[in-house]
Coordinates of N, CA and C and ligand atoms in Angstrom, one line a residue:
M285 N 0.8 -1.2 0.0 CA 0.0 0.0 0.0 C 0.8 1.3 0.0
R286 N 2.1 1.2 0.5 CA 2.9 2.4 0.6 C 3.8 2.5 -0.7
K287 N 3.9 3.8 -1.2 CA 4.7 4.1 -2.4 C 6.0 4.7 -2.0
S288 N 7.0 4.3 -2.9 CA 8.4 4.9 -2.7 C 8.4 6.4 -3.2
P289 N 9.4 7.1 -2.9 CA 9.5 8.5 -3.4 C 9.5 8.5 -4.9
G290 N 10.1 7.5 -5.6 CA 10.1 7.4 -7.0 C 8.7 7.2 -7.6
E291 N 8.0 6.3 -6.9 CA 6.6 6.0 -7.4 C 5.7 7.3 -7.2
L292 N 5.9 8.0 -6.1 CA 5.2 9.2 -5.8 C 5.4 10.3 -6.9
A293 N 6.7 10.3 -7.4 CA 7.1 11.3 -8.4 C 6.3 11.0 -9.7
I294 N 6.2 9.7 -10.0 CA 5.4 9.3 -11.3 C 3.9 9.6 -11.0
M295 N 3.4 9.3 -9.9 CA 2.0 9.6 -9.6 C 1.7 11.1 -9.6
D296 N 2.7 11.9 -9.2 CA 2.5 13.3 -9.3 C 2.3 13.7 -10.7
E297 N 3.1 13.2 -11.6 CA 3.0 13.5 -13.1 C 1.7 13.0 -13.6
A298 N 1.2 11.8 -13.2 CA -0.1 11.3 -13.7 C -1.2 12.2 -13.3
N299 N -1.1 12.7 -12.1 CA -2.2 13.6 -11.5 C -2.0 15.0 -12.1
R300 N -0.8 15.4 -12.5 CA -0.6 16.7 -13.1 C -1.4 16.7 -14.4
I301 N -1.3 15.6 -15.2 CA -2.0 15.5 -16.5 C -3.5 15.7 -16.2
V302 N -4.0 14.9 -15.2 CA -5.4 15.0 -14.8 C -5.9 16.4 -14.5
L303 N -5.1 17.1 -13.7 CA -5.5 18.5 -13.2 C -5.3 19.5 -14.4
E304 N -4.4 19.3 -15.3 CA -4.3 20.1 -16.5 C -5.5 19.9 -17.4
V305 N -6.0 18.7 -17.5 CA -7.2 18.4 -18.3 C -8.4 19.1 -17.6
L306 N -8.5 19.0 -16.3 CA -9.7 19.7 -15.7 C -9.6 21.2 -15.8
A307 N -8.4 21.7 -15.8 CA -8.3 23.2 -16.0 C -8.7 23.6 -17.4
M308 N -8.3 22.7 -18.4 CA -8.7 23.0 -19.8 C -10.3 22.9 -19.9
I309 N -10.9 21.9 -19.2 CA -12.3 21.8 -19.3 C -13.0 23.0 -18.7
E310 N -12.4 23.5 -17.6 CA -13.0 24.7 -16.9 C -13.0 25.9 -17.9
R311 N -11.9 26.0 -18.6 CA -11.8 27.2 -19.6 C -12.7 27.0 -20.8
T312 N -13.0 25.7 -21.1 CA -13.7 25.4 -22.4 C -15.3 25.4 -22.2
L313 N -15.7 25.0 -21.0 CA -17.1 24.8 -20.7 C -17.9 26.0 -21.0
E314 N -18.9 25.9 -21.9 CA -19.8 27.0 -22.1 C -21.1 26.4 -22.6
E315 N -22.2 27.2 -22.5 CA -23.5 26.9 -23.0 C -23.4 26.4 -24.5
G316 N -24.0 25.2 -24.8 CA -24.0 24.8 -26.2 C -23.0 23.7 -26.5
I317 N -21.9 23.6 -25.8 CA -20.9 22.6 -26.1 C -21.5 21.2 -25.7
T318 N -21.1 20.2 -26.4 CA -21.6 18.8 -26.0 C -20.6 18.2 -25.1
T319 N -21.1 17.2 -24.3 CA -20.2 16.5 -23.4 C -19.2 15.6 -24.2
A320 N -19.7 15.1 -25.4 CA -18.7 14.3 -26.2 C -17.6 15.2 -26.7
E321 N -17.9 16.5 -27.0 CA -16.8 17.4 -27.5 C -15.8 17.6 -26.4
L322 N -16.2 17.7 -25.2 CA -15.3 17.9 -24.0 C -14.5 16.6 -23.9
D323 N -15.1 15.5 -24.0 CA -14.4 14.2 -23.9 C -13.3 14.0 -24.9
A324 N -13.6 14.4 -26.2 CA -12.6 14.2 -27.3 C -11.4 15.1 -27.0
M325 N -11.7 16.4 -26.5 CA -10.6 17.3 -26.2 C -9.7 16.7 -25.1
A326 N -10.4 16.1 -24.1 CA -9.6 15.6 -22.9 C -8.8 14.4 -23.4
E327 N -9.3 13.5 -24.2 CA -8.5 12.4 -24.6 C -7.3 12.8 -25.4
K328 N -7.5 13.8 -26.3 CA -6.4 14.2 -27.1 C -5.3 14.8 -26.2
M329 N -5.7 15.6 -25.3 CA -4.7 16.3 -24.4 C -3.9 15.3 -23.6
I330 N -4.7 14.3 -23.1 CA -4.0 13.2 -22.3 C -2.9 12.5 -23.1
R331 N -3.3 12.1 -24.3 CA -2.4 11.4 -25.2 C -1.2 12.2 -25.6
D332 N -1.5 13.5 -25.9 CA -0.4 14.5 -26.2 C 0.6 14.6 -25.1
M333 N 0.1 14.4 -23.8 CA 1.0 14.6 -22.7 C 1.7 13.2 -22.3
G334 N 1.4 12.2 -23.1 CA 2.1 10.9 -22.9 C 1.3 10.0 -21.9
G335 N 0.1 10.3 -21.7 CA -0.7 9.5 -20.8 C -1.8 8.6 -21.6
I336 N -2.5 7.8 -20.9 CA -3.5 7.0 -21.4 C -4.8 7.2 -20.6
P337 N -5.9 7.5 -21.2 CA -7.2 7.6 -20.5 C -7.5 6.4 -19.6
A338 N -7.6 6.6 -18.3 CA -7.7 5.4 -17.5 C -9.1 4.8 -17.4
F339 N -10.1 5.6 -17.6 CA -11.5 5.1 -17.4 C -12.0 4.3 -18.7
K340 N -11.4 4.7 -19.9 CA -11.9 4.1 -21.1 C -11.6 2.6 -21.1
G341 N -12.6 1.8 -21.1 CA -12.4 0.4 -21.1 C -12.4 -0.2 -19.7
Y342 N -12.4 0.6 -18.7 CA -12.4 0.1 -17.3 C -13.8 -0.4 -17.0
K343 N -13.9 -1.7 -16.8 CA -15.2 -2.4 -16.7 C -16.2 -2.1 -17.8
G344 N -15.6 -1.8 -19.0 CA -16.4 -1.5 -20.2 C -16.9 -0.1 -20.3
Y345 N -16.4 0.8 -19.4 CA -16.8 2.2 -19.5 C -16.3 2.8 -20.9
P346 N -17.1 3.5 -21.6 CA -16.8 3.9 -23.0 C -16.1 5.2 -23.2
A347 N -15.7 6.0 -22.2 CA -15.2 7.3 -22.5 C -14.0 7.7 -21.6
T348 N -13.4 8.8 -21.9 CA -12.3 9.3 -21.1 C -12.7 10.0 -19.9
L349 N -13.8 10.8 -20.0 CA -14.3 11.5 -18.8 C -15.6 10.9 -18.3
C350 N -15.9 11.2 -17.1 CA -17.3 11.1 -16.6 C -17.8 12.5 -16.5
V351 N -18.9 12.8 -17.1 CA -19.5 14.1 -17.1 C -20.9 14.0 -16.5
S352 N -21.1 14.5 -15.3 CA -22.4 14.3 -14.6 C -23.0 15.7 -14.3
I353 N -24.2 15.9 -14.9 CA -24.9 17.2 -14.9 C -26.0 17.3 -13.9
N354 N -26.0 18.3 -13.1 CA -27.1 18.6 -12.1 C -27.5 17.5 -11.1
D355 N -28.6 16.7 -11.4 CA -28.9 15.7 -10.4 C -28.1 14.4 -10.6
E356 N -27.2 14.4 -11.7 CA -26.4 13.2 -11.9 C -25.2 13.4 -10.9
V357 N -24.9 12.3 -10.2 CA -23.9 12.3 -9.2 C -22.5 12.0 -9.7
V358 N -22.4 10.8 -10.4 CA -21.1 10.4 -11.0 C -21.4 9.5 -12.2
H359 N -20.3 9.2 -13.0 CA -20.3 8.2 -14.0 C -21.3 8.6 -15.2
G360 N -21.5 9.9 -15.4 CA -22.3 10.3 -16.6 C -21.5 10.0 -17.8
I361 N -22.1 9.4 -18.8 CA -21.3 9.1 -20.1 C -21.4 10.3 -21.1
P362 N -20.3 10.8 -21.6 CA -20.4 11.9 -22.6 C -21.1 11.5 -23.8
G363 N -21.8 12.4 -24.4 CA -22.6 12.2 -25.6 C -23.1 13.5 -26.2
D364 N -24.3 13.5 -26.9 CA -24.7 14.7 -27.6 C -25.4 15.7 -26.7
R365 N -25.5 15.4 -25.5 CA -26.2 16.4 -24.6 C -25.4 17.7 -24.6
K366 N -26.1 18.8 -24.8 CA -25.5 20.1 -24.7 C -25.6 20.7 -23.3
I367 N -24.5 21.4 -23.0 CA -24.4 22.1 -21.7 C -25.4 23.3 -21.8
C368 N -26.1 23.6 -20.7 CA -27.0 24.7 -20.6 C -26.6 25.7 -19.6
D369 N -26.9 27.0 -19.8 CA -26.7 28.0 -18.8 C -27.4 27.6 -17.5
G370 N -26.7 27.7 -16.4 CA -27.3 27.4 -15.1 C -27.0 25.9 -14.7
D371 N -26.3 25.1 -15.5 CA -26.0 23.8 -15.2 C -24.8 23.8 -14.2
I372 N -24.8 22.7 -13.3 CA -23.5 22.4 -12.6 C -23.1 21.1 -13.2
V373 N -21.8 21.0 -13.5 CA -21.2 20.0 -14.3 C -20.0 19.3 -13.6
S374 N -20.2 18.1 -13.2 CA -19.1 17.4 -12.5 C -18.3 16.6 -13.5
V375 N -17.0 16.9 -13.5 CA -16.1 16.2 -14.5 C -15.0 15.4 -13.7
D376 N -15.0 14.1 -14.0 CA -14.1 13.2 -13.3 C -13.1 12.7 -14.4
C377 N -11.8 12.7 -14.1 CA -10.8 12.3 -15.1 C -9.8 11.3 -14.5
G378 N -9.5 10.3 -15.2 CA -8.4 9.4 -14.7 C -7.4 9.2 -15.8
V379 N -6.1 9.1 -15.4 CA -5.0 8.9 -16.4 C -4.1 7.8 -15.9
I380 N -3.5 7.1 -16.9 CA -2.4 6.1 -16.5 C -1.2 6.8 -17.2
Y381 N -0.1 6.9 -16.3 CA 1.1 7.5 -16.8 C 2.3 6.6 -16.3
R382 N 3.1 6.0 -17.2 CA 4.2 5.1 -16.8 C 3.7 4.1 -15.7
G383 N 2.5 3.5 -16.0 CA 2.0 2.4 -15.2 C 1.3 2.8 -13.9
Y384 N 1.2 4.1 -13.6 CA 0.5 4.6 -12.4 C -0.7 5.4 -12.7
Y385 N -1.6 5.4 -11.8 CA -2.9 6.1 -12.0 C -3.0 7.5 -11.4
G386 N -3.7 8.4 -12.0 CA -4.1 9.6 -11.4 C -5.6 9.7 -11.5
D387 N -6.2 10.4 -10.6 CA -7.7 10.5 -10.5 C -8.1 11.7 -9.8
A388 N -8.9 12.6 -10.5 CA -9.4 13.8 -9.8 C -10.7 14.2 -10.4
A389 N -11.4 15.0 -9.7 CA -12.7 15.5 -10.3 C -13.0 16.9 -9.7
K390 N -13.8 17.7 -10.5 CA -14.3 19.0 -10.0 C -15.7 19.2 -10.5
T391 N -16.5 20.0 -9.8 CA -17.8 20.4 -10.4 C -17.7 21.9 -10.7
F392 N -18.1 22.2 -11.9 CA -18.1 23.6 -12.4 C -19.5 24.1 -12.6
S393 N -19.6 25.5 -12.5 CA -20.9 26.1 -12.8 C -20.8 26.7 -14.1
V394 N -21.9 26.7 -14.9 CA -22.0 27.3 -16.2 C -22.9 28.5 -16.2
G395 N -22.4 29.7 -16.5 CA -23.3 30.9 -16.5 C -23.8 31.2 -15.1
E396 N -25.1 31.6 -15.1 CA -25.7 32.0 -13.8 C -26.3 30.8 -13.2
V397 N -25.8 30.3 -12.1 CA -26.5 29.2 -11.4 C -27.2 29.7 -10.1
D398 N -28.2 29.0 -9.6 CA -28.9 29.6 -8.5 C -28.1 29.5 -7.2
D399 N -28.6 30.1 -6.1 CA -27.8 30.2 -4.9 C -27.5 28.9 -4.2
I400 N -28.5 28.0 -4.3 CA -28.3 26.7 -3.6 C -27.2 25.9 -4.4
A401 N -27.1 26.0 -5.7 CA -26.1 25.4 -6.5 C -24.7 25.9 -6.1
K402 N -24.6 27.3 -6.0 CA -23.4 27.9 -5.6 C -22.9 27.4 -4.3
K403 N -23.8 27.4 -3.3 CA -23.5 26.9 -2.0 C -23.0 25.4 -2.0
L404 N -23.7 24.6 -2.8 CA -23.4 23.2 -2.9 C -21.9 23.0 -3.4
L405 N -21.5 23.8 -4.4 CA -20.2 23.7 -4.9 C -19.1 24.1 -3.8
E406 N -19.4 25.2 -3.2 CA -18.5 25.7 -2.1 C -18.4 24.7 -1.0
V407 N -19.5 24.1 -0.6 CA -19.5 23.2 0.5 C -18.7 21.9 0.1
T408 N -19.0 21.4 -1.1 CA -18.4 20.1 -1.5 C -16.8 20.3 -1.6
E409 N -16.4 21.5 -2.2 CA -15.0 21.7 -2.4 C -14.3 21.8 -1.0
K410 N -15.0 22.5 -0.1 CA -14.4 22.7 1.3 C -14.4 21.3 2.0
A411 N -15.4 20.5 1.7 CA -15.4 19.2 2.3 C -14.2 18.4 1.9
L412 N -13.9 18.5 0.6 CA -12.7 17.8 0.1 C -11.4 18.3 0.8
Q413 N -11.3 19.7 0.9 CA -10.1 20.2 1.6 C -10.0 19.7 3.0
L414 N -11.1 19.6 3.7 CA -11.1 19.1 5.1 C -10.7 17.7 5.2
G415 N -11.2 16.9 4.2 CA -10.8 15.5 4.1 C -9.3 15.3 3.8
V416 N -8.8 16.1 2.9 CA -7.4 16.1 2.6 C -6.6 16.4 3.9
D417 N -7.0 17.4 4.6 CA -6.3 17.8 5.8 C -6.2 16.7 6.9
E418 N -7.1 15.7 6.8 CA -7.0 14.5 7.7 C -6.0 13.5 7.3
C419 N -5.4 13.7 6.1 CA -4.5 12.6 5.5 C -3.1 12.8 6.1
R420 N -3.0 12.4 7.4 CA -1.8 12.5 8.1 C -1.4 11.2 8.8
S421 N -0.2 10.8 8.8 CA 0.3 9.6 9.4 C -0.2 9.6 10.9
G422 N -0.7 8.4 11.3 CA -1.2 8.3 12.7 C -2.7 8.5 12.8
K423 N -3.3 9.2 11.8 CA -4.8 9.3 11.8 C -5.3 8.0 11.3
R424 N -6.7 7.9 11.4 CA -7.3 6.7 10.8 C -8.1 7.0 9.6
V425 N -8.3 6.0 8.7 CA -9.2 6.2 7.5 C -10.5 6.8 7.9
S426 N -11.1 6.4 9.0 CA -12.4 6.9 9.4 C -12.4 8.4 9.8
D427 N -11.2 8.9 10.2 CA -11.2 10.3 10.5 C -11.5 11.2 9.3
I428 N -11.2 10.7 8.1 CA -11.4 11.5 6.9 C -12.9 11.7 6.7
G429 N -13.7 10.5 6.7 CA -15.1 10.6 6.5 C -15.8 11.3 7.6
K430 N -15.3 11.2 8.8 CA -15.9 11.8 10.0 C -15.9 13.3 9.8
R431 N -14.7 13.8 9.4 CA -14.6 15.3 9.2 C -15.5 15.8 8.1
I432 N -15.5 15.1 7.0 CA -16.3 15.5 5.8 C -17.8 15.5 6.2
E433 N -18.2 14.4 6.8 CA -19.7 14.2 7.1 C -20.1 15.3 8.1
K434 N -19.3 15.5 9.1 CA -19.7 16.5 10.1 C -19.9 17.9 9.5
Y435 N -18.9 18.3 8.6 CA -19.0 19.6 8.0 C -20.2 19.7 7.0
V436 N -20.4 18.7 6.2 CA -21.4 18.7 5.2 C -22.8 18.8 5.9
S437 N -23.0 18.0 6.9 CA -24.3 18.0 7.5 C -24.5 19.3 8.3
S438 N -23.5 19.9 8.8 CA -23.6 21.2 9.5 C -24.1 22.3 8.5
E439 N -23.8 22.1 7.2 CA -24.3 23.0 6.2 C -25.6 22.6 5.6
G440 N -26.2 21.6 6.1 CA -27.6 21.2 5.7 C -27.6 20.3 4.5
F441 N -26.4 19.8 4.0 CA -26.4 18.9 2.9 C -26.1 17.5 3.3
N442 N -26.1 16.5 2.3 CA -25.8 15.1 2.6 C -24.7 14.5 1.8
V443 N -24.1 13.5 2.4 CA -23.0 12.8 1.8 C -23.5 11.5 1.2
V444 N -23.2 11.2 -0.1 CA -23.5 10.0 -0.8 C -22.8 8.8 -0.1
R445 N -23.5 7.7 0.2 CA -22.9 6.6 0.9 C -22.5 5.4 0.0
K446 N -23.2 5.4 -1.2 CA -23.1 4.2 -2.1 C -21.7 4.2 -2.7
F447 N -21.0 5.3 -2.9 CA -19.7 5.4 -3.5 C -18.7 6.0 -2.6
V448 N -17.5 5.5 -2.6 CA -16.5 5.9 -1.6 C -15.1 6.2 -2.3
G449 N -14.2 6.9 -1.6 CA -12.9 7.1 -2.1 C -12.1 5.8 -2.0
H450 N -10.8 5.8 -2.4 CA -10.0 4.6 -2.5 C -8.5 4.8 -2.5
G451 N -7.8 3.8 -2.2 CA -6.4 3.8 -2.5 C -6.2 3.8 -4.0
I452 N -5.0 4.4 -4.4 CA -4.7 4.4 -5.8 C -3.2 4.2 -6.0
G453 N -2.8 3.6 -7.2 CA -1.4 3.4 -7.4 C -1.2 2.8 -8.8
R454 N -0.8 1.5 -8.8 CA -0.7 0.7 -10.1 C -2.1 0.3 -10.5
S455 N -3.1 0.4 -9.7 CA -4.5 0.2 -10.0 C -5.3 1.4 -9.7
L456 N -6.4 1.6 -10.4 CA -7.3 2.8 -10.1 C -7.9 2.6 -8.7
H457 N -8.3 1.4 -8.4 CA -8.9 1.2 -7.1 C -8.1 0.2 -6.3
E458 N -7.4 0.7 -5.2 CA -6.7 -0.2 -4.3 C -7.3 0.0 -2.9
P459 N -7.0 -1.0 -2.0 CA -7.4 -0.8 -0.7 C -6.6 0.4 -0.1
P460 N -7.1 1.1 0.9 CA -8.3 0.9 1.6 C -9.5 1.7 0.9
E461 N -10.7 1.2 1.2 CA -11.9 2.1 0.8 C -11.9 3.3 1.8
V462 N -12.3 4.4 1.2 CA -12.3 5.6 2.0 C -13.7 6.3 2.0
P463 N -14.6 5.9 2.9 CA -15.9 6.5 2.9 C -15.8 8.0 3.2
N464 N -16.8 8.7 2.7 CA -16.9 10.2 2.9 C -17.8 10.5 4.1
F465 N -18.1 9.4 4.8 CA -19.0 9.5 6.0 C -18.3 8.7 7.1
F466 N -18.7 8.9 8.4 CA -18.0 8.2 9.5 C -18.4 6.7 9.5
D467 N -17.4 5.8 9.3 CA -17.6 4.4 9.4 C -16.6 3.9 10.4
P468 N -17.0 3.6 11.7 CA -16.1 3.2 12.7 C -15.2 2.0 12.4
E469 N -15.7 1.1 11.5 CA -15.0 -0.1 11.1 C -13.8 0.2 10.3
K470 N -13.7 1.4 9.7 CA -12.6 1.8 8.9 C -11.5 2.4 9.8
N471 N -10.9 1.5 10.6 CA -10.0 2.0 11.7 C -8.6 1.9 11.3
M472 N -8.2 1.5 10.1 CA -6.8 1.4 9.7 C -6.1 2.7 9.9
K473 N -4.9 2.6 10.4 CA -4.0 3.8 10.6 C -3.4 4.2 9.3
L474 N -3.4 5.5 9.0 CA -2.7 6.1 7.8 C -1.2 6.1 8.1
K475 N -0.4 5.8 7.0 CA 1.0 5.8 7.1 C 1.6 6.6 5.9
T476 N 2.8 7.1 6.2 CA 3.5 7.8 5.1 C 3.7 6.9 3.9
G477 N 3.5 7.4 2.7 CA 3.7 6.7 1.4 C 2.3 6.2 0.9
M478 N 1.3 6.2 1.7 CA 0.0 5.8 1.2 C -0.5 6.9 0.3
V479 N -1.3 6.5 -0.7 CA -1.9 7.5 -1.6 C -3.4 7.2 -1.6
L480 N -4.2 8.2 -1.3 CA -5.7 8.0 -1.3 C -6.4 9.0 -2.2
A481 N -7.4 8.5 -2.9 CA -8.3 9.3 -3.7 C -9.4 9.7 -2.8
I482 N -9.5 11.0 -2.4 CA -10.6 11.4 -1.5 C -11.6 12.1 -2.4
E483 N -12.9 11.7 -2.3 CA -13.8 12.2 -3.3 C -15.2 12.3 -2.8
P484 N -15.5 13.3 -2.0 CA -16.8 13.6 -1.5 C -17.8 13.8 -2.6
M485 N -19.0 13.1 -2.5 CA -20.1 13.4 -3.4 C -21.2 13.9 -2.5
V486 N -21.7 15.1 -2.8 CA -22.6 15.7 -1.8 C -23.9 16.1 -2.5
T487 N -25.1 15.9 -1.8 CA -26.4 16.2 -2.4 C -27.1 17.3 -1.6
V488 N -27.9 18.0 -2.3 CA -28.8 19.0 -1.6 C -29.9 18.3 -0.8
G489 N -30.4 17.2 -1.4 CA -31.5 16.4 -0.7 C -31.0 15.1 -0.1
S490 N -31.8 14.1 -0.3 CA -31.4 12.8 0.3 C -30.1 12.2 -0.4
Y491 N -29.4 11.4 0.4 CA -28.1 10.9 -0.1 C -28.4 9.7 -1.0
E492 N -29.7 9.3 -1.2 CA -29.9 8.0 -1.9 C -29.8 8.3 -3.4
V493 N -29.2 7.3 -4.1 CA -28.9 7.4 -5.5 C -29.5 6.2 -6.3
V494 N -29.7 6.4 -7.6 CA -30.2 5.3 -8.4 C -29.3 5.3 -9.7
E495 N -29.2 4.1 -10.3 CA -28.5 4.0 -11.5 C -29.4 4.0 -12.7
D496 N -29.0 4.7 -13.8 CA -29.7 4.8 -15.0 C -29.8 3.5 -15.8
E497 N -30.7 3.4 -16.8 CA -30.7 2.3 -17.7 C -29.4 2.1 -18.5
D498 N -28.6 3.1 -18.7 CA -27.4 3.0 -19.4 C -26.4 2.1 -18.7
G499 N -26.7 1.8 -17.4 CA -25.8 0.9 -16.7 C -24.6 1.7 -16.0
W500 N -24.6 3.0 -16.2 CA -23.5 3.8 -15.6 C -24.0 5.0 -14.8
T501 N -24.7 5.9 -15.5 CA -25.1 7.2 -14.9 C -25.7 7.0 -13.5
V502 N -25.2 7.6 -12.5 CA -25.8 7.6 -11.2 C -26.4 8.9 -10.9
R503 N -27.7 9.0 -10.5 CA -28.3 10.2 -10.2 C -29.0 10.2 -8.8
T504 N -29.3 11.3 -8.3 CA -30.0 11.3 -7.0 C -31.4 10.8 -7.2
K505 N -31.9 10.0 -6.2 CA -33.2 9.4 -6.3 C -34.3 10.5 -6.3
D506 N -34.0 11.6 -5.5 CA -35.1 12.6 -5.4 C -34.9 13.7 -6.4
G507 N -33.9 13.6 -7.3 CA -33.7 14.6 -8.3 C -33.0 15.9 -7.8
S508 N -32.5 15.9 -6.6 CA -31.8 17.1 -6.1 C -30.4 17.2 -6.7
L509 N -29.9 18.4 -6.7 CA -28.5 18.6 -7.2 C -27.4 17.9 -6.5
S510 N -26.4 17.5 -7.2 CA -25.2 16.9 -6.5 C -23.9 17.4 -7.1
A511 N -22.9 17.4 -6.2 CA -21.5 17.9 -6.7 C -20.5 16.8 -6.2
H512 N -19.3 16.9 -6.9 CA -18.3 15.9 -6.6 C -16.9 16.6 -6.8
F513 N -16.1 16.5 -5.8 CA -14.7 17.0 -5.9 C -13.8 15.9 -5.5
E514 N -12.6 15.7 -6.2 CA -11.7 14.6 -5.8 C -10.3 15.0 -6.1
Y515 N -9.4 14.7 -5.2 CA -8.0 14.8 -5.4 C -7.3 13.4 -5.0
S516 N -6.2 13.1 -5.6 CA -5.4 12.0 -5.2 C -4.3 12.6 -4.2
V517 N -4.2 12.1 -3.0 CA -3.4 12.7 -2.0 C -2.4 11.7 -1.4
A518 N -1.1 12.1 -1.3 CA -0.1 11.3 -0.7 C 0.0 11.7 0.8
I519 N 0.2 10.7 1.6 CA 0.5 11.0 3.0 C 2.0 11.1 3.2
T520 N 2.6 12.2 3.5 CA 4.0 12.4 3.7 C 4.4 12.8 5.1
K521 N 5.7 12.7 5.4 CA 6.1 13.1 6.7 C 5.8 14.6 7.0
N522 N 5.6 15.3 6.0 CA 5.3 16.8 6.2 C 3.7 17.0 6.1
G523 N 3.0 15.9 6.1 CA 1.5 16.1 6.0 C 1.0 15.7 4.6
P524 N -0.3 16.1 4.3 CA -0.9 15.8 3.1 C -0.3 16.5 1.9
R525 N -0.1 15.8 0.8 CA 0.4 16.4 -0.5 C -0.6 16.1 -1.6
I526 N -1.3 17.1 -2.1 CA -2.2 16.8 -3.3 C -1.4 16.6 -4.5
L527 N -1.5 15.4 -5.1 CA -0.6 15.1 -6.2 C -1.1 15.8 -7.5
G528 N -0.1 16.3 -8.2 CA -0.3 17.0 -9.5 C -0.6 18.4 -9.4
L529 N -0.8 18.9 -8.2 CA -1.2 20.3 -8.0 C -0.1 21.3 -8.3
R530 N -0.4 22.3 -9.2 CA 0.6 23.3 -9.5 C -0.1 24.7 -9.4
E531 N 0.6 25.8 -9.4 CA 0.0 27.1 -9.2 C -1.1 27.4 -10.1
D532 N -1.0 26.9 -11.4 CA -2.0 27.3 -12.4 C -3.0 26.2 -12.7
N533 N -3.1 25.1 -12.0 CA -4.1 24.1 -12.3 C -5.0 23.7 -11.1
G534 N -4.9 24.5 -10.0 CA -5.6 24.2 -8.8 C -7.1 24.6 -9.0
Ligands
MF3_202 N1 -13.2 8.7 -10.0 C1 -14.0 7.5 -10.2 C2 -13.6 6.4 -9.3 O1 -12.7 6.7 -8.6 C3 -14.0 7.1 -11.6 C4 -14.4 5.7 -12.0 S1 -15.3 5.9 -13.5 C5 -15.1 4.5 -14.4 O2 -14.2 5.4 -9.1 F1 -15.6 4.8 -15.4 F2 -13.8 4.3 -14.6 F3 -15.6 3.5 -13.7
CO203 CO1 -11.7 8.0 -7.7

């Protein structure tokens, strides 16, 4: 489960590609563009940077990005759907670089979104930051979800329970599972060299989700808005380090 400094350097590069792609998407997102167009741009950029899209082909997933709009929580498949003014758009991206995985996600707002959507994005991003801050040697996996859940519920929102964060390295999903809510059974101690993908998914209404007929898209059961932010985080002797993060791609 623990990575060497050399492995962490490669994972930093894998995640840098992911964060550059998300920064490109943020600059490109506008009313009228289709999610398939965003996906094609992401795939080209990843390959130009020497990476391989990690989600494409993973358990049969057909695309480079997951693009999940409004009540969609995760795993939205890119297609002809056009982005509309007022949408919130969650974009999740994974890359394989020199045999190691990077994985991150952000939710963007397009044009004028309503106040509850704005607050949802702020709260979910802050929830991720608080989760990242728990990624310290000696803490437990459960401390991450505990901190995230406490904050999100104090703001009146809910944390999705069906999907969780995960270890990451030579595989996209490695142990341990990292719930974004308090689970006392997840009492494993964090150690330096571990890398965790922390990824709170937050809903305005109930945390219950349903899967679409397409076999992938996950949406809220009650149709309420949902947001998703994710970073891959290394636990170092100096505390948490968000992999791939640079001044201009955060
Ligand atoms: N970030 C998601 C995860 O960690 C992405 C998986 S999407 C899939 O599970 F398409 F690859 F399944
Ligand atoms: Co992930």
